[in-house]
Short mmCIF file of C-alpha atoms and ligand atoms in Angstrom, two decimals:
data_model
loop_
_atom_site.label_atom_id
_atom_site.label_comp_id
_atom_site.label_asym_id
_atom_site.label_seq_id
_atom_site.Cartn_x
_atom_site.Cartn_y
_atom_site.Cartn_z
CA MET A 25 5.94 -1.82 -1.55
CA THR A 26 3.33 0.69 -2.48
CA VAL A 27 1.56 2.39 0.17
CA ILE A 28 -1.82 4.19 -0.44
CA THR A 29 -2.67 7.19 1.30
CA PRO A 30 -5.76 9.13 1.73
CA ALA A 31 -6.15 12.50 0.49
CA VAL A 32 -5.89 14.40 3.64
CA SER A 33 -4.84 14.16 7.21
CA HIS A 34 -5.94 14.90 10.74
CA GLU A 35 -4.46 17.24 13.37
CA VAL A 36 -4.73 18.79 16.64
CA ARG A 37 -4.11 22.58 16.49
CA LEU A 38 -4.13 25.32 19.29
CA VAL A 39 -7.43 27.59 18.77
CA GLU A 40 -6.06 30.19 21.54
CA ARG A 41 -3.50 30.70 23.63
CA PRO A 42 -4.97 29.59 27.41
CA GLU A 43 -4.73 32.03 29.96
CA GLY A 44 -4.47 29.60 33.02
CA LEU A 45 -4.61 25.77 32.26
CA PRO A 46 -5.69 24.83 29.07
CA ALA A 47 -8.86 23.34 28.56
CA LEU A 48 -11.08 21.36 25.12
CA GLU A 49 -11.80 24.46 23.42
CA HIS A 50 -8.66 25.90 23.60
CA PHE A 51 -7.49 22.45 20.80
CA ALA A 52 -8.88 21.89 17.63
CA VAL A 53 -8.87 18.69 15.18
CA VAL A 54 -9.01 19.71 11.80
CA GLU A 55 -8.66 18.19 8.18
CA ALA A 56 -6.10 19.55 6.62
CA PRO A 57 -4.46 18.17 2.95
CA LEU A 58 -1.66 15.08 3.06
CA PRO A 59 1.37 17.04 3.35
CA THR A 60 3.68 17.16 0.18
CA PRO A 61 7.19 16.59 1.13
CA ALA A 62 10.06 18.45 -0.05
CA ALA A 63 13.25 17.06 -1.34
CA ASP A 64 14.93 16.39 1.89
CA GLU A 65 11.84 15.18 3.64
CA VAL A 66 9.98 11.93 4.48
CA LEU A 67 6.39 11.34 4.58
CA VAL A 68 5.67 9.52 7.84
CA ARG A 69 2.35 8.03 8.78
CA ASN A 70 2.36 8.01 12.40
CA LEU A 71 1.04 5.38 14.52
CA ALA A 72 1.22 7.23 17.96
CA PHE A 73 2.68 10.06 19.77
CA ARG A 74 3.01 11.03 23.31
CA VAL A 75 1.12 13.63 25.05
CA SER A 76 3.33 15.41 28.05
CA ALA A 77 1.37 17.75 30.50
CA SER A 78 4.80 20.13 29.58
CA ILE A 79 3.18 21.16 26.69
CA ARG A 80 0.91 23.69 28.67
CA MET A 81 4.36 26.26 29.06
CA MET A 82 4.65 26.10 25.20
CA ILE A 83 0.93 27.19 24.05
CA SER A 84 0.69 30.00 27.07
CA GLU A 85 1.47 33.69 26.47
CA GLY A 86 5.17 34.66 25.44
CA ALA A 87 6.22 31.03 24.64
CA GLU A 88 8.51 32.28 21.94
CA ALA A 89 10.69 33.61 24.64
CA VAL A 90 11.78 31.13 26.27
CA GLU A 91 15.37 29.94 25.60
CA GLY A 92 16.63 26.56 26.51
CA VAL A 93 13.48 24.62 26.20
CA PRO A 94 13.83 21.68 23.52
CA PHE A 95 10.14 22.08 22.14
CA PRO A 96 8.70 24.87 19.86
CA ALA A 97 6.91 27.34 20.74
CA LEU A 98 2.83 27.48 19.61
CA ALA A 99 0.86 29.97 18.46
CA PRO A 100 -2.86 30.10 17.40
CA GLY A 101 -3.38 27.98 14.11
CA ASP A 102 -0.27 25.74 14.54
CA THR A 103 -0.21 21.82 14.98
CA LEU A 104 0.98 20.89 18.43
CA ALA A 105 4.18 18.77 18.37
CA GLU A 106 5.72 16.21 20.54
CA GLN A 107 7.43 12.42 20.14
CA ALA A 108 5.82 10.22 17.58
CA VAL A 109 6.70 6.49 15.96
CA GLY A 110 5.54 6.08 12.75
CA GLU A 111 6.20 4.24 9.22
CA VAL A 112 7.77 5.66 6.37
CA VAL A 113 5.25 6.06 3.22
CA ALA A 114 8.05 7.86 0.91
CA ALA A 115 11.51 9.04 1.43
CA PRO A 116 13.40 10.88 -1.01
CA ALA A 117 15.92 8.81 -3.07
CA GLY A 118 19.24 7.97 -1.85
CA SER A 119 18.62 7.95 1.77
CA ALA A 120 18.63 4.45 2.83
CA LEU A 121 14.80 4.64 4.53
CA MET A 122 12.19 2.38 2.86
CA PRO A 123 8.15 2.65 2.95
CA GLY A 124 7.30 0.52 5.86
CA ASP A 125 10.30 1.35 8.35
CA LEU A 126 10.10 2.62 11.56
CA VAL A 127 11.01 6.06 12.34
CA SER A 128 10.60 8.57 15.36
CA HIS A 129 10.14 12.37 14.94
CA HIS A 130 9.13 15.52 16.75
CA LEU A 131 5.92 15.55 14.89
CA GLY A 132 3.07 14.13 16.87
CA TYR A 133 -0.63 15.27 16.66
CA ARG A 134 -0.77 14.73 13.25
CA GLU A 135 -1.63 11.65 10.98
CA TYR A 136 0.54 12.24 8.62
CA ALA A 137 3.63 14.03 9.10
CA ALA A 138 6.53 15.37 6.44
CA VAL A 139 9.71 14.93 8.62
CA PRO A 140 13.19 16.55 7.55
CA LEU A 141 15.50 13.36 7.16
CA ALA A 142 18.11 15.54 9.80
CA ALA A 143 15.06 15.39 12.57
CA LEU A 144 14.14 11.95 12.10
CA ASP A 145 15.48 8.44 13.75
CA ARG A 146 15.16 4.96 11.95
CA LEU A 147 14.18 2.76 14.59
CA PRO A 148 16.24 -0.46 14.34
CA GLN A 149 13.96 -2.94 15.03
CA ARG A 150 10.07 -2.79 14.86
CA PRO A 151 9.28 -4.23 18.35
CA ALA A 152 5.60 -5.88 19.00
CA ASP A 153 4.61 -2.72 20.04
CA PRO A 154 6.02 0.36 18.61
CA ILE A 155 4.38 2.84 21.90
CA VAL A 156 7.56 1.60 23.67
CA HIS A 157 9.53 3.95 22.10
CA LEU A 158 7.57 6.85 23.26
CA GLY A 159 8.68 5.66 26.91
CA HIS A 160 10.49 7.94 28.98
CA GLY A 161 12.42 5.59 30.76
CA TRP A 162 15.76 6.62 28.92
CA THR A 163 15.29 10.04 30.52
CA ALA A 164 15.07 8.66 34.31
CA TYR A 165 17.80 6.29 33.52
CA ALA A 166 20.10 9.06 32.22
CA ALA A 167 19.31 11.02 35.30
CA LEU A 168 19.78 8.52 37.29
CA THR A 169 22.90 6.99 36.15
CA ARG A 170 24.65 10.77 34.67
CA GLY A 171 23.37 12.98 36.43
CA VAL A 172 23.54 11.36 39.97
CA GLN A 173 25.52 8.36 41.18
CA ILE A 174 23.13 6.22 43.50
CA PRO A 175 25.08 4.69 46.64
CA SER A 176 24.45 1.30 47.18
CA GLY A 177 21.02 0.88 49.45
CA ALA A 178 20.79 4.85 49.32
CA THR A 179 17.31 6.24 49.90
CA VAL A 180 16.05 7.97 46.80
CA PHE A 181 12.84 10.32 46.39
CA VAL A 182 11.29 11.16 42.96
CA SER A 183 8.67 13.77 43.09
CA GLY A 184 5.99 13.51 40.15
CA ALA A 185 6.28 9.92 40.54
CA SER A 186 3.35 8.99 38.78
CA GLY A 187 4.43 10.88 35.78
CA ALA A 188 6.31 9.65 32.25
CA ILE A 189 9.77 10.13 33.89
CA GLY A 190 8.38 8.76 37.21
CA SER A 191 6.86 6.17 36.74
CA MET A 192 10.14 4.60 35.25
CA ALA A 193 12.49 6.32 37.85
CA GLY A 194 10.83 4.47 40.49
CA GLN A 195 11.67 1.06 39.24
CA ILE A 196 14.98 1.88 37.76
CA ALA A 197 16.33 3.65 40.62
CA ARG A 198 15.48 0.41 42.35
CA LEU A 199 17.89 -1.87 39.78
CA LEU A 200 20.63 0.48 40.19
CA GLY A 201 21.15 -0.48 43.84
CA ALA A 202 18.59 2.13 46.12
CA GLY A 203 17.72 0.71 49.09
CA ARG A 204 14.45 2.67 49.93
CA VAL A 205 12.61 4.56 46.80
CA VAL A 206 10.26 7.09 48.02
CA GLY A 207 7.73 8.89 45.41
CA SER A 208 5.30 11.60 45.43
CA ALA A 209 1.73 11.82 43.58
CA GLY A 210 -1.45 13.27 43.22
CA THR A 211 -3.95 10.98 44.59
CA PRO A 212 -3.69 7.64 46.61
CA ALA A 213 -5.21 5.84 44.03
CA LYS A 214 -2.40 6.64 42.21
CA ALA A 215 0.23 6.02 45.61
CA ALA A 216 -1.09 2.56 45.12
CA ARG A 217 -0.32 1.78 41.96
CA LEU A 218 3.26 3.15 42.23
CA THR A 219 3.73 0.70 45.41
CA ASP A 220 2.21 -2.33 44.19
CA GLY A 221 5.03 -3.22 40.97
CA LEU A 222 6.31 0.14 40.52
CA GLY A 223 9.32 0.15 42.48
CA TYR A 224 8.18 2.63 45.29
CA ASP A 225 8.53 1.83 49.07
CA ALA A 226 6.27 4.41 49.71
CA VAL A 227 4.36 7.81 48.33
CA VAL A 228 3.71 11.02 49.56
CA LEU A 229 0.88 12.64 48.44
CA ARG A 230 0.25 16.11 47.16
CA GLY A 231 -2.66 17.82 49.35
CA GLY A 232 -2.20 15.46 51.93
CA GLY A 233 -0.29 17.83 54.82
CA PRO A 234 3.10 19.35 54.77
CA PHE A 235 5.42 17.28 52.65
CA VAL A 236 8.31 17.72 55.47
CA GLU A 237 6.44 15.61 57.40
CA GLN A 238 5.65 13.17 55.21
CA LEU A 239 8.89 12.76 53.62
CA THR A 240 10.08 12.56 57.37
CA ARG A 241 7.60 9.74 57.52
CA ALA A 242 8.13 8.10 54.34
CA ALA A 243 12.19 8.36 54.75
CA PRO A 244 12.93 8.09 58.12
CA GLY A 245 16.92 7.72 57.68
CA GLY A 246 16.49 10.53 55.22
CA ILE A 247 16.88 11.13 51.48
CA ASP A 248 20.09 10.88 50.23
CA VAL A 249 19.46 11.05 46.57
CA VAL A 250 16.23 12.86 44.98
CA LEU A 251 14.99 13.21 41.47
CA ASP A 252 12.84 16.08 41.03
CA THR A 253 10.32 16.48 38.39
CA VAL A 254 8.14 19.26 40.73
CA GLY A 255 9.94 21.71 41.99
CA GLY A 256 8.05 24.34 44.60
CA GLU A 257 7.46 22.97 48.44
CA GLN A 258 8.63 19.36 47.53
CA LEU A 259 11.84 20.70 46.32
CA ALA A 260 12.12 22.58 49.52
CA ALA A 261 11.03 19.73 51.41
CA SER A 262 13.66 16.99 50.02
CA VAL A 263 16.07 19.52 50.68
CA ALA A 264 15.16 19.54 54.50
CA VAL A 265 14.65 16.11 54.76
CA ALA A 266 18.13 15.38 52.73
CA ASN A 267 21.02 13.69 54.78
CA PRO A 268 24.61 15.11 54.73
CA GLY A 269 25.96 14.89 50.89
CA ALA A 270 23.15 14.26 49.25
CA GLN A 271 22.36 14.76 45.84
CA VAL A 272 19.74 16.72 44.60
CA LEU A 273 18.88 16.74 40.87
CA VAL A 274 16.43 18.96 39.21
CA VAL A 275 14.86 17.62 35.91
CA GLY A 276 11.64 18.95 35.47
CA ALA A 277 9.02 21.71 37.19
CA LEU A 278 5.74 20.35 36.95
CA SER A 279 4.90 22.61 40.21
CA GLY A 280 5.22 25.37 37.64
CA GLN A 281 4.30 24.06 34.49
CA LEU A 282 1.11 23.10 35.97
CA ALA A 283 0.29 25.84 37.96
CA ALA A 284 -3.29 26.98 37.65
CA THR A 285 -2.61 30.91 37.07
CA GLY A 286 0.39 31.96 34.77
CA ALA A 287 1.96 30.76 31.89
CA GLY A 288 3.79 27.93 33.39
CA ARG A 289 7.54 28.48 33.07
CA THR A 290 8.50 29.81 36.30
CA ALA A 291 8.69 27.53 39.66
CA PRO A 292 9.35 29.57 42.31
CA VAL A 293 10.54 28.03 45.43
CA GLU A 294 11.96 29.24 48.57
CA LEU A 295 15.11 27.32 49.68
CA ASP A 296 17.03 26.93 53.12
CA SER A 297 20.53 27.48 51.69
CA PHE A 298 21.85 26.95 54.90
CA GLN A 299 21.09 23.35 54.82
CA LEU A 300 22.57 23.16 51.47
CA LEU A 301 25.69 24.37 53.18
CA LEU A 302 25.86 22.72 56.31
CA LYS A 303 25.16 19.47 54.42
CA LYS A 304 27.45 19.79 51.71
CA ILE A 305 24.46 19.00 49.32
CA THR A 306 24.79 18.97 45.72
CA LEU A 307 21.98 20.61 43.68
CA ARG A 308 22.27 20.55 40.22
CA GLY A 309 19.76 20.98 36.82
CA TYR A 310 19.81 18.37 34.28
CA SER A 311 19.01 17.75 30.79
CA ALA A 312 19.03 14.07 29.60
CA ASP A 313 19.59 15.72 26.18
CA ASP A 314 23.29 15.85 27.51
CA ASP A 315 24.06 12.62 27.97
CA PRO A 316 23.19 11.12 24.35
CA GLN A 317 25.11 7.87 24.65
CA ALA A 318 23.18 6.58 27.48
CA LEU A 319 20.36 6.00 25.12
CA PRO A 320 22.16 2.73 23.29
CA GLU A 321 23.26 1.66 26.94
CA TRP A 322 19.27 2.17 28.16
CA ASN A 323 18.28 0.31 25.15
CA GLN A 324 20.27 -2.70 25.57
CA ARG A 325 19.58 -2.96 29.39
CA SER A 326 15.96 -2.23 29.86
CA ALA A 327 15.50 -4.53 26.99
CA GLU A 328 16.95 -7.11 29.52
CA TRP A 329 14.77 -5.84 32.25
CA LEU A 330 11.84 -6.12 30.09
CA ARG A 331 12.41 -9.66 29.14
CA ASP A 332 12.94 -10.71 32.59
CA GLY A 333 10.07 -8.94 34.28
CA ALA A 334 12.10 -6.63 35.91
CA LEU A 335 10.70 -3.39 34.50
CA THR A 336 7.37 -2.42 33.37
CA PHE A 337 6.16 0.41 31.16
CA PRO A 338 3.19 1.96 32.73
CA HIS A 339 1.03 4.08 30.14
CA GLU A 340 -2.45 4.98 29.07
CA ARG A 341 -3.27 4.50 25.68
CA ILE A 342 -5.98 6.57 24.09
CA LYS A 343 -7.55 5.77 20.81
CA GLY A 344 -7.49 8.01 17.44
CA ILE A 345 -6.78 11.65 16.86
CA ALA A 346 -10.56 12.93 17.75
CA ASN A 347 -9.84 12.37 21.62
CA ALA A 348 -6.44 13.89 21.94
CA PRO A 349 -7.69 17.19 22.99
CA ARG A 350 -9.55 15.30 26.03
CA ALA A 351 -5.73 13.40 26.68
CA VAL A 352 -4.03 16.84 26.77
CA VAL A 353 -6.43 17.92 29.18
CA ASP A 354 -6.26 14.54 31.69
CA THR A 355 -2.62 14.52 31.40
CA ILE A 356 -2.67 18.21 32.66
CA GLY A 357 -5.26 17.80 35.09
CA GLY A 358 -3.26 14.31 36.53
CA ARG A 359 -5.87 11.77 35.74
CA HIS A 360 -3.65 9.30 34.10
CA LEU A 361 -0.45 7.30 35.55
CA GLY A 362 2.76 6.92 33.42
CA THR A 363 3.31 7.93 29.93
CA VAL A 364 0.28 9.13 27.68
CA VAL A 365 0.04 7.85 24.13
CA VAL A 366 -2.53 8.94 21.24
CA GLU A 367 -2.65 5.41 18.94
CA LEU A 368 -3.71 6.24 15.43
N1 NAP B 427 15.29 17.28 32.02
C1 NAP B 427 14.91 16.29 31.09
O1 NAP B 427 15.61 16.04 30.51
C2 NAP B 427 13.43 16.26 30.77
C3 NAP B 427 13.07 15.10 29.73
C4 NAP B 427 11.83 15.76 29.65
C5 NAP B 427 10.81 16.17 30.28
N2 NAP B 427 11.24 16.62 31.23
C6 NAP B 427 10.50 17.54 32.65
O2 NAP B 427 10.30 16.53 33.81
C7 NAP B 427 8.77 16.64 33.97
C8 NAP B 427 7.61 15.29 34.33
O3 NAP B 427 7.78 15.02 32.75
P1 NAP B 427 6.84 13.93 32.58
O4 NAP B 427 6.81 13.77 31.56
O5 NAP B 427 7.38 12.72 33.61
O6 NAP B 427 5.66 14.50 32.83
P2 NAP B 427 3.74 14.29 32.87
O7 NAP B 427 4.16 12.53 32.83
O8 NAP B 427 3.28 15.04 31.68
O9 NAP B 427 3.13 14.48 34.24
C9 NAP B 427 2.04 14.70 34.42
C10 NAP B 427 1.87 14.52 36.27
O10 NAP B 427 2.18 16.07 36.72
C11 NAP B 427 1.62 15.78 37.81
N3 NAP B 427 0.91 16.81 38.16
C12 NAP B 427 -0.13 17.68 37.75
N4 NAP B 427 -0.36 18.99 38.30
C13 NAP B 427 0.75 18.96 39.36
C14 NAP B 427 0.98 20.10 40.20
N5 NAP B 427 0.21 21.58 40.03
N6 NAP B 427 2.27 20.07 40.96
C15 NAP B 427 2.72 18.59 40.65
N7 NAP B 427 2.57 17.66 39.88
C16 NAP B 427 1.61 18.00 39.08
C17 NAP B 427 0.42 14.65 37.75
O11 NAP B 427 0.50 13.49 38.76
P3 NAP B 427 -0.08 13.38 40.38
O12 NAP B 427 -1.70 14.16 39.88
O13 NAP B 427 0.20 11.77 40.69
O14 NAP B 427 0.87 14.40 40.73
C18 NAP B 427 0.35 14.16 36.07
O15 NAP B 427 0.06 12.98 36.36
C19 NAP B 427 8.57 17.80 33.66
O16 NAP B 427 8.50 19.01 34.16
C20 NAP B 427 9.00 17.83 31.87
O17 NAP B 427 9.49 19.13 31.37
C21 NAP B 427 12.86 16.97 31.81
#
């Protein structure tokens, strides 16, 4: 199969490091020569890439000093990076990859990428819509099966419920046996979508009053499991409302990452440790990357759930790389629900 390629590729670059939250002028869509793959690299035509609000912490001042974050720090002039799906244009001889094969890698925000063989996954089947491979459902699944155990009928609280992880987590928690699922979101419109088919029974609101009061009303029997993607006041409130023996899993820190000031890499919170002690609460940080065996299990179970209509994949599709900077700014501004994808 011969694939005809253009001479140039468009990509999104960081113009300057923002102070506070980024705006459109911090990014530029530029034309660059088509990348020339090295001997151990694959030339990939990207079909789509994910946009995540957490990129903010990798473009702010001091990003290179952060340890333990699985994304690269970005400096002015760098091309942004995120999970992408694409098709192989050319692969090294003997690599087992063929032009047209569907692959996943981390060099999004560009139309064409030269991806090291070692940094690329071949996707087994070509689904009707390849963007399903950009979802964060498996992160939610790994967290809710490996990070915590959901007792049958438990009340689960998911903070950041309208995000890529949270919009899958409510549905998955219910499928795994939760009795009541409560989320948090930024607007009543998002709350309505979350309670209308995305697994949530009730949603508390950022800016809707003290979280302890909101959570006490939304979870009158207390909270047994917390999947926290936000931190800050929401984490403190969930500990206050937690039942004895509750499991609190911290998977994200959106309250810090998306704070209006600072670099987005701290999420301080005042926790009543006496509550942890008295209620014997388990509190731990968790990364899905530590449980890679959850991925094939998720692929199999989610395919069944999607086929049966038990699960949906909420996402926003944005067309064209020219609209990628706007997608970043809007995702950080909380103007989308679910996984945000730029389609090329
Ligand atoms: N542990 C892991 O394995 C793992 C893997 C991937 C990502 N993560 C982390 O998990 C977290 C969630 O990721 P995601 O991809 O689901 O996020 P996302 O989709 O990028 O989340 C964007 C959402 O954040 C909310 N938001 C905006 N400003 C906020 C603020 N000041 N405080 C709280 N929420 C705010 C908005 O929703 P509302 O306006 O509705 O609040 C917005 O829609 C991030 O911290 C990410 O780094 C963890």
